[in-house]
Coordinates of C-alpha atoms in Angstrom, one line a residue:
M79 CA 26.4 -83.8 -51.3
S80 CA 23.8 -85.0 -48.8
L81 CA 24.8 -84.8 -45.0
Q82 CA 26.0 -88.3 -43.9
V83 CA 27.1 -89.3 -40.4
Q84 CA 27.5 -93.3 -41.0
G85 CA 25.5 -93.5 -43.0
K86 CA 22.6 -91.4 -41.3
S87 CA 20.9 -88.6 -42.8
M88 CA 20.5 -84.9 -41.6
K89 CA 16.9 -86.0 -40.4
S90 CA 18.4 -88.8 -37.8
L91 CA 21.1 -86.0 -36.8
R92 CA 17.8 -84.8 -35.0
R93 CA 17.3 -88.1 -33.4
K94 CA 20.2 -88.3 -32.5
L95 CA 31.2 -95.3 -42.9
P96 CA 42.7 -118.4 -54.5
A97 CA 42.7 -121.5 -53.2
A98 CA 44.4 -121.8 -49.8
A99 CA 47.9 -122.8 -51.1
V100 CA 48.1 -119.4 -52.4
L101 CA 46.1 -117.9 -48.7
G102 CA 48.6 -119.3 -47.0
V103 CA 51.9 -118.0 -49.0
A104 CA 50.0 -114.8 -48.6
I105 CA 50.0 -114.5 -45.0
A106 CA 53.3 -115.8 -44.9
A107 CA 54.8 -113.2 -46.5
V108 CA 53.2 -110.2 -44.9
L109 CA 53.9 -112.3 -41.8
L110 CA 57.4 -112.0 -42.3
A111 CA 57.0 -108.8 -43.6
G112 CA 55.9 -107.3 -40.6
C113 CA 58.8 -109.4 -38.7
G114 CA 61.1 -107.0 -40.0
R115 CA 60.2 -104.1 -38.0
R116 CA 62.1 -103.1 -35.4
D117 CA 61.4 -101.1 -32.1
G118 CA 63.2 -98.4 -33.6
D119 CA 61.0 -98.4 -37.1
D120 CA 58.6 -96.2 -35.5
A121 CA 61.2 -93.3 -35.7
G122 CA 61.0 -90.0 -37.2
D123 CA 61.8 -90.8 -40.6
Q124 CA 58.9 -92.7 -41.2
P125 CA 56.2 -90.6 -43.0
A126 CA 53.7 -88.9 -40.8
V127 CA 50.0 -90.4 -40.8
A128 CA 47.1 -88.3 -41.6
D129 CA 45.4 -87.2 -38.3
T130 CA 42.0 -87.4 -39.1
A131 CA 41.0 -88.1 -35.3
G132 CA 41.2 -84.3 -34.1
P133 CA 42.9 -83.4 -30.7
L134 CA 43.6 -86.1 -28.3
P135 CA 41.8 -85.5 -24.8
A136 CA 43.2 -84.3 -21.9
P137 CA 43.8 -86.8 -19.4
V138 CA 41.9 -84.2 -16.7
A139 CA 39.2 -82.1 -18.2
D140 CA 40.2 -78.3 -18.1
A141 CA 36.9 -77.1 -17.2
P142 CA 36.4 -77.8 -13.2
A143 CA 34.0 -80.7 -13.0
D144 CA 31.5 -78.5 -11.2
A145 CA 31.6 -76.3 -13.8
P146 CA 28.7 -77.2 -16.1
V147 CA 28.5 -77.4 -20.0
A148 CA 25.4 -77.4 -22.2
L149 CA 25.3 -79.8 -25.3
A150 CA 23.4 -78.1 -27.9
D151 CA 23.1 -80.1 -31.0
V152 CA 23.2 -77.5 -34.1
I153 CA 21.7 -77.7 -37.4
E154 CA 22.5 -74.6 -39.9
T155 CA 22.8 -74.0 -43.2
T156 CA 24.2 -71.4 -45.9
P157 CA 25.0 -71.0 -49.2
Q158 CA 28.5 -71.8 -48.9
A159 CA 28.2 -74.7 -46.0
V160 CA 25.8 -77.0 -44.0
V161 CA 26.6 -78.3 -40.5
G162 CA 24.8 -80.9 -38.6
I163 CA 26.1 -81.7 -35.3
S164 CA 24.4 -84.0 -32.8
Y165 CA 25.3 -85.2 -29.0
A166 CA 23.5 -88.4 -27.0
A167 CA 21.1 -87.4 -24.6
G168 CA 22.7 -87.6 -20.8
L169 CA 26.3 -86.9 -21.5
D170 CA 25.6 -83.1 -20.0
Q171 CA 26.2 -84.6 -16.8
Y172 CA 29.6 -85.9 -16.9
H173 CA 30.7 -82.1 -17.2
G174 CA 34.1 -82.8 -17.8
L175 CA 33.6 -85.2 -20.8
A176 CA 30.6 -82.8 -22.1
K177 CA 33.9 -80.1 -22.2
A178 CA 36.1 -82.7 -24.5
L179 CA 33.2 -83.6 -26.6
Q180 CA 32.7 -79.4 -27.0
D181 CA 36.1 -78.6 -27.7
Y182 CA 36.0 -81.5 -30.4
A183 CA 33.3 -80.3 -32.1
A184 CA 34.4 -76.8 -31.6
T185 CA 37.5 -77.4 -33.4
A186 CA 36.2 -79.5 -36.2
R187 CA 33.8 -76.4 -36.6
G188 CA 37.1 -74.2 -36.9
E189 CA 39.0 -75.9 -38.8
L190 CA 36.0 -75.8 -41.3
Q191 CA 35.2 -72.0 -40.9
Q192 CA 39.0 -71.7 -42.0
A193 CA 38.4 -73.5 -45.1
I194 CA 35.4 -71.2 -45.6
D195 CA 37.0 -67.9 -44.8
G196 CA 39.9 -69.2 -47.6
L197 CA 37.4 -68.8 -50.3
G198 CA 37.1 -65.4 -49.8
N199 CA 34.1 -63.7 -51.4
D200 CA 34.0 -67.1 -53.8
K201 CA 31.2 -69.5 -53.6
P202 CA 32.2 -73.6 -53.7
T203 CA 31.2 -75.2 -56.3
M204 CA 29.5 -77.7 -53.6
P205 CA 28.7 -76.6 -50.4
Y206 CA 31.4 -77.3 -47.8
E207 CA 30.0 -79.8 -44.9
L208 CA 30.7 -80.8 -41.2
S209 CA 28.7 -83.9 -39.9
L210 CA 29.8 -85.3 -36.3
A211 CA 27.1 -86.8 -33.9
F212 CA 28.2 -88.1 -30.7
E213 CA 26.9 -91.3 -29.5
K214 CA 26.7 -92.8 -25.9
Q215 CA 28.3 -96.6 -26.7
L216 CA 29.0 -97.5 -23.0
E217 CA 27.7 -96.3 -19.5
T218 CA 28.4 -98.0 -16.1
P219 CA 29.2 -96.6 -12.5
E220 CA 33.1 -97.0 -13.4
L221 CA 32.8 -96.0 -17.1
V222 CA 31.0 -93.7 -20.2
V223 CA 32.3 -94.2 -23.5
V224 CA 31.3 -91.5 -26.8
R225 CA 31.6 -92.5 -30.3
A226 CA 32.2 -89.6 -32.6
E227 CA 31.9 -90.5 -35.7
G228 CA 31.2 -87.7 -38.9
S229 CA 33.3 -86.2 -42.2
R230 CA 34.3 -82.4 -43.0
Y231 CA 34.0 -81.9 -46.4
T232 CA 36.1 -79.1 -47.7
G233 CA 36.0 -79.7 -51.0
G234 CA 38.0 -82.4 -53.5
A235 CA 36.7 -86.3 -54.2
H236 CA 35.4 -86.9 -50.5
G237 CA 35.0 -85.6 -47.4
E238 CA 37.7 -86.1 -44.2
P239 CA 36.4 -88.3 -41.6
L240 CA 36.2 -87.4 -38.5
V241 CA 36.9 -90.3 -36.0
A242 CA 37.0 -90.1 -32.2
R243 CA 36.8 -91.8 -28.9
F244 CA 36.0 -90.8 -25.1
V245 CA 36.0 -92.8 -22.3
W246 CA 35.1 -91.0 -19.2
L247 CA 35.7 -92.2 -15.8
P248 CA 32.9 -90.6 -13.3
G249 CA 34.7 -92.2 -10.0
P250 CA 37.8 -89.5 -10.6
Q251 CA 36.0 -87.1 -12.9
Q252 CA 38.6 -87.7 -15.5
M253 CA 39.2 -89.0 -19.5
L254 CA 41.2 -92.6 -19.6
T255 CA 44.1 -91.7 -21.8
A256 CA 46.1 -94.1 -23.9
D257 CA 49.5 -92.8 -22.5
H258 CA 48.3 -93.1 -18.8
L259 CA 46.4 -96.7 -19.3
V260 CA 49.5 -98.6 -20.7
P261 CA 52.4 -95.6 -19.3
D262 CA 55.8 -98.1 -20.2
A263 CA 57.4 -98.8 -23.5
K264 CA 57.3 -102.2 -23.0
G265 CA 53.7 -102.5 -22.7
W266 CA 53.0 -100.5 -26.0
K267 CA 55.5 -102.7 -27.9
T268 CA 53.4 -106.2 -27.0
I269 CA 50.4 -104.3 -27.7
S270 CA 51.7 -103.1 -31.3
D271 CA 52.9 -106.4 -32.0
Y272 CA 49.7 -107.9 -31.0
V273 CA 48.0 -105.6 -33.2
A274 CA 49.8 -105.3 -36.3
D275 CA 49.9 -109.3 -36.9
Q276 CA 45.6 -109.0 -36.6
L277 CA 45.8 -106.0 -39.1
R278 CA 48.8 -108.1 -41.4
E279 CA 46.5 -111.1 -40.8
R280 CA 43.2 -109.6 -42.3
V281 CA 44.7 -107.8 -45.2
A282 CA 46.4 -110.9 -46.2
T283 CA 43.2 -112.7 -46.1
R284 CA 41.7 -110.2 -48.0
L285 CA 44.3 -109.6 -50.9
S286 CA 44.6 -113.3 -51.3
S287 CA 40.9 -113.6 -52.5
E288 CA 42.0 -111.0 -55.2
D289 CA 42.9 -112.1 -58.7
M290 CA 46.1 -111.0 -58.4
E291 CA 49.7 -112.3 -60.8
P292 CA 52.0 -113.4 -57.5
G293 CA 53.8 -110.3 -58.5
E294 CA 51.1 -108.0 -58.0
L295 CA 50.3 -109.8 -55.0
Q296 CA 53.5 -109.7 -52.9
E297 CA 53.2 -105.7 -53.9
S298 CA 50.4 -105.0 -52.5
L299 CA 50.9 -107.4 -49.3
R300 CA 54.2 -105.4 -48.8
S301 CA 52.8 -101.8 -49.5
A302 CA 49.9 -102.9 -46.7
S303 CA 52.4 -103.9 -44.2
R304 CA 54.3 -100.6 -44.6
M305 CA 51.4 -99.0 -44.0
I306 CA 50.3 -101.1 -40.8
N307 CA 53.5 -100.7 -39.5
E308 CA 53.7 -97.3 -39.6
G309 CA 50.5 -96.9 -38.1
T310 CA 50.8 -99.2 -35.4
G311 CA 54.5 -98.1 -33.9
A312 CA 54.7 -98.7 -30.3
R313 CA 53.9 -95.2 -28.8
P314 CA 50.3 -93.8 -27.2
D315 CA 49.7 -91.4 -29.6
N316 CA 49.1 -94.6 -32.2
F317 CA 46.3 -96.4 -30.1
R318 CA 45.0 -93.0 -28.4
Q319 CA 41.2 -94.4 -30.0
F320 CA 40.1 -96.5 -28.5
E321 CA 36.6 -98.6 -26.8
P322 CA 36.6 -100.9 -23.7
M323 CA 34.5 -104.2 -24.1
T324 CA 33.0 -105.2 -21.2
D325 CA 31.3 -108.4 -19.6
A326 CA 28.3 -108.6 -17.6
A327 CA 29.5 -107.1 -14.4
G328 CA 30.7 -103.9 -16.5
K329 CA 34.9 -105.0 -16.0
V330 CA 36.5 -104.5 -19.6
T331 CA 37.1 -108.0 -21.0
G332 CA 39.4 -106.1 -23.8
L333 CA 40.0 -102.9 -25.7
R334 CA 39.2 -102.1 -29.5
F335 CA 41.3 -99.9 -30.9
V336 CA 40.3 -97.7 -33.4
F337 CA 42.6 -96.8 -36.6
P338 CA 41.1 -94.0 -38.6
P339 CA 41.3 -94.1 -42.5
Y340 CA 44.9 -93.8 -43.4
Q341 CA 46.6 -94.3 -40.6
V342 CA 46.9 -98.4 -41.4
G343 CA 45.5 -98.3 -45.0
P344 CA 44.2 -96.2 -47.7
Y345 CA 40.8 -94.3 -48.0
S346 CA 39.1 -97.0 -49.2
E347 CA 39.3 -99.6 -46.3
G348 CA 37.9 -97.3 -44.1
T349 CA 37.8 -96.9 -40.6
Q350 CA 40.1 -100.4 -39.2
T351 CA 40.0 -102.1 -35.6
A352 CA 41.5 -104.4 -34.1
D353 CA 40.8 -106.2 -30.7
V354 CA 43.6 -106.5 -27.8
P355 CA 42.4 -109.0 -24.9
A356 CA 43.0 -108.2 -21.1
S357 CA 45.0 -110.8 -21.0
V358 CA 47.1 -109.0 -23.0
L359 CA 46.7 -106.2 -21.4
V360 CA 46.3 -106.4 -17.8
P361 CA 50.3 -107.3 -17.7
H362 CA 51.2 -103.7 -18.3
V363 CA 48.2 -101.1 -17.6
A364 CA 48.9 -99.1 -14.4
P365 CA 48.1 -100.3 -10.9
E366 CA 45.2 -97.9 -10.5
Y367 CA 43.5 -98.9 -13.2
A368 CA 44.1 -102.4 -13.1
G369 CA 40.7 -102.2 -11.1
L370 CA 38.5 -101.8 -14.5
F371 CA 39.9 -105.3 -15.5
A372 CA 38.4 -109.0 -15.4
H373 CA 40.9 -110.6 -14.2
G374 CA 41.0 -114.7 -14.7

């Protein structure tokens, strides 16, 4: 198995996954399925969503703002495992952010080591692997956004995806997290409904274009809708991975919420996203963060 991060080779780590009528019926069916979701549908009696995103970054960095952190790329190969971790240049200057990235990588590596230790004296049929790349997605005076993508392989048919986003505020020197950004349940209900409708319509469009019997189509739609409902329940932990979208002035025009495989769909559908515009978000954003957003 070759080490891959977002289709990149290990080498690249050094430089830094019927007819219109039928469609209408399908979409109507899946949207109706979503309407049946109640505010309490995401209670504890539902199956848990697989957590592939790693630990949630702390709202405020644990390390003091003046404590430097050195981010160094890692490339290691042993008979049991291959490890490749890379960081975009310049992230060290944001000390609290650098500490959060370092902690995320350490957690991913620790879980890999746990699997290796479980082998004892055995050697895996294929080397275990950890590949992880931290890329700078946005850098403005108000926002620094880092995208973390990778995978961890510890046997089985495929690796476990690693997907995380880090939104750092250079001014107050703290992480912007979902629970702080939108502090009330009403806001999360609005966001949840908006995102779930978007995902259900997308899956209905895709499934209705496939060659399925009507009964099979309806069952696939129901199954997809259930998974979407579970993965987009109105609580901030379901929306902790997000990317701000900005205009030319650097103001946030919306958020792109990122859902790792298994959260709102099967592994085969990969990482999914849903965009929510500022017009939907701003009425529910905490006052201290309202200035980050474009208004009007």
